[in-house]
């Protein structure tokens, strides 16, 4: 992908919560789950995620998202996909969205990239309050406290999801129907009514409204 100097990008930097408590076998499973979730993410979102997931230090990761307005949807999808793959509520990931220009990315090595978006993302992850799992860093001249509140509220709900609720939300984030989710994501397939129940308990209706607001607000800011 050609990096454009005057364009804004979103970089997501995250790490896995609870990984230090895992034994060797579980850590290998986590490594496989991270890469599986990354490949699945690119297959589902296409050009919105132009670079492969970068994994470093064993449990840390980065993603590039274009346009930036899709960053929350992509980050949440990655988060719930990992949760569902690990089938363990205690395994979760936190991440911070940094928005700004990018100076360079060496080849396909996203972890070697540099620029405002990379620096804001990494710094925002380091500054996340204790217990918080999603953050946002925008250019200094943009005030968007409402977007940070939305992240906090979605996060409070997301950390309560079971692995099956997380899987149902993953399908809903793609815009799939409940029947498609039931037949395409669950093994063995479940009923459409069961998917509806999972989404209801996950608070999906309110989550989707919040995501739609986040995206339209960020697009209006032209961040």
Coordinates of C-alpha atoms in Angstrom, one line a residue:
X1 CA 0.0 0.0 0.0
X2 CA 1.2 3.5 -0.9
X3 CA 1.4 5.7 2.2
X4 CA 0.1 9.2 1.5
X5 CA 1.8 12.0 3.5
X6 CA -1.3 14.2 3.9
X7 CA -3.7 11.3 4.8
X8 CA -4.8 10.2 8.3
X9 CA -4.6 6.6 9.3
X10 CA -5.6 4.6 12.4
X11 CA -3.1 2.4 14.2
X12 CA -4.3 0.0 16.8
X13 CA -1.7 -1.2 19.4
X14 CA -2.8 -3.8 21.9
X15 CA -1.7 -6.5 24.3
X16 CA -3.4 -9.5 25.8
X17 CA -4.7 -9.4 29.3
X18 CA -4.0 -12.5 31.4
X19 CA -1.3 -14.0 29.2
X20 CA 1.3 -14.0 32.0
X21 CA -0.8 -16.5 33.9
X22 CA -0.8 -19.0 31.0
X23 CA 1.3 -22.1 30.9
X24 CA 3.5 -23.0 27.9
X25 CA 0.7 -25.0 26.1
X26 CA -1.9 -22.3 26.6
X27 CA 0.6 -19.6 25.4
X28 CA 1.2 -21.6 22.2
X29 CA -2.6 -21.7 21.8
X30 CA -2.8 -17.9 22.3
X31 CA -0.1 -17.4 19.7
X32 CA -2.1 -19.5 17.2
X33 CA -5.3 -17.7 18.2
X34 CA -3.8 -14.2 17.6
X35 CA -2.6 -15.1 14.1
X36 CA -5.9 -16.9 13.3
X37 CA -7.9 -13.8 14.4
X38 CA -5.6 -11.6 12.4
X39 CA -6.0 -13.6 9.2
X40 CA -9.7 -13.8 9.7
X41 CA -9.9 -10.1 10.2
X42 CA -8.2 -9.3 6.9
X43 CA -10.3 -11.8 5.1
X44 CA -13.5 -10.2 6.4
X45 CA -12.5 -6.5 6.1
X46 CA -10.3 -6.6 3.0
X47 CA -8.7 -3.3 2.1
X48 CA -9.8 -1.7 5.4
X49 CA -7.0 -3.7 7.0
X50 CA -4.2 -3.4 4.4
X51 CA -1.3 -5.0 6.4
X52 CA -1.1 -8.3 8.2
X53 CA -1.4 -8.3 12.0
X54 CA 1.9 -7.6 13.6
X55 CA 2.6 -9.7 16.8
X56 CA 5.6 -8.9 19.0
X57 CA 6.8 -9.7 22.5
X58 CA 4.5 -12.8 22.3
X59 CA 1.3 -11.1 23.4
X60 CA 1.4 -7.6 21.9
X61 CA 0.0 -6.6 18.5
X62 CA -0.6 -3.8 15.9
X63 CA -3.1 -3.2 13.1
X64 CA -3.5 -0.5 10.5
X65 CA -7.0 0.6 9.6
X66 CA -8.1 2.8 6.6
X67 CA -10.2 4.8 6.9
X68 CA -9.7 5.7 10.6
X69 CA -13.5 5.8 11.2
X70 CA -13.6 2.0 11.0
X71 CA -11.0 1.6 13.7
X72 CA -13.5 0.8 16.5
X73 CA -15.4 -1.7 14.5
X74 CA -12.1 -3.5 13.5
X75 CA -10.6 -3.4 16.9
X76 CA -13.8 -4.7 18.6
X77 CA -14.0 -7.5 16.0
X78 CA -10.5 -8.5 16.6
X79 CA -11.1 -8.5 20.4
X80 CA -14.2 -10.6 20.3
X81 CA -12.7 -13.0 17.7
X82 CA -9.8 -13.6 20.0
X83 CA -12.1 -14.1 23.0
X84 CA -14.3 -16.5 21.1
X85 CA -11.3 -18.4 19.7
X86 CA -9.7 -18.9 23.2
X87 CA -13.1 -19.8 24.7
X88 CA -12.1 -18.1 27.9
X89 CA -13.6 -15.0 29.4
X90 CA -10.5 -14.3 31.4
X91 CA -8.4 -14.0 28.2
X92 CA -9.0 -10.6 26.7
X93 CA -7.1 -7.9 24.9
X94 CA -6.9 -4.2 25.4
X95 CA -6.0 -1.7 22.7
X96 CA -5.6 2.0 21.9
X97 CA -6.5 3.7 18.6
X98 CA -4.0 6.3 17.5
X99 CA -5.0 8.6 14.6
X100 CA -2.7 10.7 12.5
X101 CA -0.1 10.7 9.7
X102 CA 2.3 7.8 8.9
X103 CA 5.9 8.5 7.9
X104 CA 6.8 5.0 6.7
X105 CA 6.2 1.3 7.0
X106 CA 9.2 -0.9 5.9
X107 CA 7.8 -3.5 3.5
X108 CA 5.0 -5.4 5.1
X109 CA 6.5 -5.1 8.6
X110 CA 3.8 -3.0 10.4
X111 CA 5.7 -3.2 13.7
X112 CA 8.6 -1.3 12.1
X113 CA 6.4 1.7 11.0
X114 CA 6.6 5.2 12.4
X115 CA 4.6 8.4 12.4
X116 CA 2.0 10.2 14.5
X117 CA -0.5 7.4 14.3
X118 CA 2.0 4.9 15.6
X119 CA 3.3 7.1 18.4
X120 CA -0.2 8.2 19.6
X121 CA -1.4 4.6 19.6
X122 CA 1.5 3.3 21.7
X123 CA 1.5 6.2 24.1
X124 CA -2.3 5.9 24.5
X125 CA -2.0 2.2 25.4
X126 CA 0.6 3.0 28.0
X127 CA -1.6 5.7 29.5
X128 CA -4.8 3.6 29.7
X129 CA -6.2 3.9 33.2
X130 CA -6.1 0.7 35.3
X131 CA -8.9 -1.6 34.2
X132 CA -9.6 0.2 30.9
X133 CA -9.4 -1.8 27.8
X134 CA -10.0 0.6 24.9
X135 CA -8.5 4.0 24.3
X136 CA -8.3 6.8 21.7
X137 CA -5.7 9.4 20.8
X138 CA -6.5 12.1 18.3
X139 CA -4.5 15.1 17.0
X140 CA -4.1 17.8 19.7
X141 CA -6.5 20.2 18.0
X142 CA -9.4 17.8 18.0
X143 CA -11.6 17.5 21.1
X144 CA -13.8 14.4 21.1
X145 CA -14.4 13.4 24.7
X146 CA -17.8 11.9 23.6
X147 CA -15.9 9.3 21.6
X148 CA -13.8 8.3 24.6
X149 CA -17.0 7.9 26.7
X150 CA -18.4 5.7 24.0
X151 CA -15.3 3.5 24.1
X152 CA -15.6 3.2 27.9
X153 CA -19.3 2.3 27.8
X154 CA -18.7 -0.4 25.1
X155 CA -15.8 -1.7 27.0
X156 CA -17.8 -2.2 30.2
X157 CA -20.3 -4.2 28.3
X158 CA -17.8 -6.2 26.2
X159 CA -15.8 -7.5 29.1
X160 CA -18.9 -9.3 30.4
X161 CA -19.6 -11.2 27.2
X162 CA -19.3 -15.0 27.2
X163 CA -17.4 -16.6 24.4
X164 CA -20.6 -17.4 22.6
X165 CA -21.9 -13.9 23.0
X166 CA -18.6 -12.6 21.7
X167 CA -18.9 -14.9 18.6
X168 CA -22.4 -13.7 17.9
X169 CA -21.2 -10.1 18.2
X170 CA -18.4 -10.8 15.8
X171 CA -20.9 -11.8 13.1
X172 CA -23.1 -8.8 13.8
X173 CA -20.1 -6.5 13.4
X174 CA -19.8 -7.9 9.8
X175 CA -23.4 -7.1 9.1
X176 CA -24.4 -10.7 8.9
X177 CA -28.0 -11.8 9.6
X178 CA -28.7 -13.9 12.6
X179 CA -29.3 -16.9 10.4
X180 CA -25.9 -16.4 8.7
X181 CA -24.3 -16.1 12.2
X182 CA -26.0 -19.2 13.4
X183 CA -24.9 -21.3 10.4
X184 CA -21.6 -19.7 9.5
X185 CA -19.9 -19.1 12.9
X186 CA -21.1 -21.7 15.3
X187 CA -19.9 -25.3 15.3
X188 CA -22.2 -27.1 15.4
X189 CA -24.7 -24.6 14.0
X190 CA -27.3 -23.2 16.4
X191 CA -30.7 -21.7 15.8
X192 CA -31.4 -18.1 14.8
X193 CA -33.4 -17.7 18.0
X194 CA -30.3 -18.7 20.0
X195 CA -28.2 -16.1 18.2
X196 CA -30.9 -13.5 18.9
X197 CA -30.7 -14.4 22.6
X198 CA -26.9 -14.1 22.6
X199 CA -27.0 -10.7 20.9
X200 CA -29.7 -9.4 23.3
X201 CA -27.7 -10.5 26.4
X202 CA -24.6 -8.8 24.9
X203 CA -26.5 -5.5 24.5
X204 CA -25.9 -5.5 20.8
X205 CA -28.6 -3.0 19.9
X206 CA -27.1 -0.3 22.0
X207 CA -23.5 -1.3 21.0
X208 CA -24.4 -0.9 17.3
X209 CA -25.8 2.5 17.8
X210 CA -22.7 3.6 19.6
X211 CA -20.4 2.2 16.9
X212 CA -22.5 4.0 14.2
X213 CA -22.2 7.3 16.1
X214 CA -18.5 6.8 16.7
X215 CA -18.0 6.3 12.9
X216 CA -20.1 9.2 11.8
X217 CA -18.6 11.6 14.4
X218 CA -15.0 10.6 13.4
X219 CA -15.8 11.1 9.7
X220 CA -17.2 14.5 10.4
X221 CA -14.1 15.5 12.4
X222 CA -12.0 14.5 9.3
X223 CA -9.4 13.1 11.7

